[in-house]
Coordinates of C-alpha atoms in Angstrom, one line a residue:
M1 CA 39.8 -5.4 32.1
A2 CA 37.2 -7.5 33.7
G3 CA 34.3 -8.7 32.1
K4 CA 30.8 -8.5 33.3
R5 CA 29.5 -11.3 35.2
K6 CA 26.9 -13.4 33.9
E7 CA 23.5 -13.3 35.6
T8 CA 22.1 -16.5 36.6
V9 CA 18.5 -17.2 36.2
L10 CA 17.1 -18.4 39.7
Q11 CA 13.5 -19.4 38.5
V12 CA 12.7 -21.0 35.3
T13 CA 9.2 -20.1 34.1
V14 CA 6.5 -22.3 33.0
T15 CA 3.7 -22.0 31.0
T16 CA 3.1 -25.2 29.1
E17 CA 2.4 -28.8 30.0
E18 CA 5.5 -30.2 28.3
D19 CA 7.6 -27.9 30.5
W20 CA 5.6 -28.6 33.5
A21 CA 6.1 -32.3 33.1
T22 CA 9.8 -31.9 32.7
L23 CA 10.1 -29.6 35.5
L24 CA 8.4 -32.2 37.7
Q25 CA 11.1 -34.9 36.7
R26 CA 13.8 -33.3 38.4
K27 CA 15.4 -34.3 41.5
G28 CA 15.0 -33.0 44.8
I29 CA 12.7 -30.1 45.8
I30 CA 11.0 -27.9 43.4
V31 CA 9.8 -24.6 44.8
V32 CA 6.7 -23.3 42.5
D33 CA 5.7 -19.6 42.8
V34 CA 2.0 -20.1 41.4
Y35 CA 0.5 -17.1 39.6
S36 CA -2.5 -16.0 37.5
N37 CA -1.6 -14.1 34.3
W38 CA -3.0 -11.1 35.3
C39 CA -1.2 -11.0 38.4
G40 CA 2.4 -12.0 37.9
P41 CA 4.9 -14.0 40.1
C42 CA 5.9 -12.6 43.6
K43 CA 8.8 -10.6 42.7
P44 CA 9.6 -9.1 46.5
V45 CA 10.6 -13.1 47.5
V46 CA 13.1 -13.5 44.7
R47 CA 15.8 -11.9 46.5
H48 CA 15.1 -13.9 49.3
L49 CA 14.9 -17.3 47.5
Q50 CA 18.4 -16.3 45.5
R51 CA 20.4 -15.7 48.7
M52 CA 19.1 -18.9 50.0
K53 CA 20.1 -20.9 47.0
N54 CA 23.7 -19.2 47.3
E55 CA 23.8 -20.6 50.9
I56 CA 22.7 -23.7 49.9
A57 CA 25.5 -26.0 48.4
E58 CA 23.0 -28.9 47.3
D59 CA 22.4 -26.9 43.9
E60 CA 21.2 -30.2 42.3
L61 CA 18.5 -30.8 45.2
L62 CA 17.0 -27.5 44.9
H63 CA 15.2 -25.9 42.1
F64 CA 12.8 -22.8 41.9
A65 CA 10.1 -22.0 39.2
T66 CA 7.4 -19.9 38.4
A67 CA 4.2 -21.6 36.9
E68 CA 1.1 -19.6 35.3
S69 CA -2.2 -21.5 36.9
D70 CA -4.1 -20.1 33.8
S71 CA -2.2 -22.4 31.3
L72 CA -1.6 -25.5 33.7
E73 CA -4.2 -28.1 34.3
D74 CA -2.6 -29.3 37.6
L75 CA -2.9 -25.9 38.9
K76 CA -6.3 -24.9 38.0
E77 CA -7.4 -24.8 41.7
Y78 CA -5.2 -21.7 42.0
R79 CA -6.8 -19.5 39.0
G80 CA -8.4 -16.4 39.7
Q81 CA -6.7 -15.9 43.3
C82 CA -4.8 -13.0 43.9
Q83 CA -2.9 -14.9 47.0
T84 CA 0.5 -15.9 46.4
V85 CA 0.9 -19.4 46.7
F86 CA 4.7 -21.3 46.9
L87 CA 4.2 -25.2 46.3
L88 CA 7.2 -27.4 47.4
Y89 CA 7.3 -30.3 45.0
H90 CA 9.2 -33.6 45.3
N91 CA 8.8 -36.8 43.4
A92 CA 6.0 -35.0 41.1
Q93 CA 4.2 -34.5 44.2
V94 CA 3.2 -31.5 46.4
V95 CA 4.8 -31.8 49.9
E96 CA 4.2 -28.5 51.6
K97 CA 2.2 -25.4 50.6
V98 CA 2.9 -21.9 51.9
E99 CA 0.1 -19.2 51.0
G100 CA 1.7 -15.6 50.8
P101 CA 4.8 -14.1 50.7
K102 CA 5.8 -15.5 54.1
V103 CA 9.6 -15.5 53.4
P104 CA 10.2 -17.2 57.1
A105 CA 7.7 -19.8 56.3
I106 CA 8.9 -20.5 52.9
Q107 CA 12.9 -20.8 54.0
K108 CA 11.6 -23.0 56.9
A109 CA 9.5 -25.4 54.4
I110 CA 12.5 -25.5 52.0
K111 CA 15.0 -26.3 54.8
D112 CA 13.0 -28.9 56.1
Q113 CA 12.1 -30.6 52.8
L114 CA 15.7 -30.6 51.6
T115 CA 16.6 -32.5 55.1
K116 CA 14.2 -35.0 54.4
V117 CA 15.4 -35.7 50.7
K118 CA 19.0 -35.6 51.9
R119 CA 17.9 -38.0 54.6
Q120 CA 16.0 -40.4 51.8
L121 CA 19.0 -40.0 50.0
K122 CA 21.5 -41.3 52.4
E123 CA 19.3 -44.1 53.5
G124 CA 19.0 -45.1 50.0
A125 CA 22.8 -45.2 49.3
E126 CA 23.4 -47.3 52.6

């Protein structure tokens, strides 16, 4: 009898400054779904992100998170907004911003930024 498959969590949820600092230390690209506590993260985009994560072999270079703007100082400019915002971070800096649940734009931004990171890693290794 086969056992149940363990479900992998795609996005980590960040609500504290300590968790935020830890997240930003990760190597590679971090895709952050910024949300307000009254609205919640953008659920319709998650299945597209999951599919993309499964298709990309560089799991260690691609991370996903949801972050509540109401509890994080770095995201205060997004407080009270009902517009979905996806921020892509590299080396603790925003490298791209996609407003709205625009899956093709999010996917393109991820691919472009991953290409840049891989190129930087390759050049650094040579």
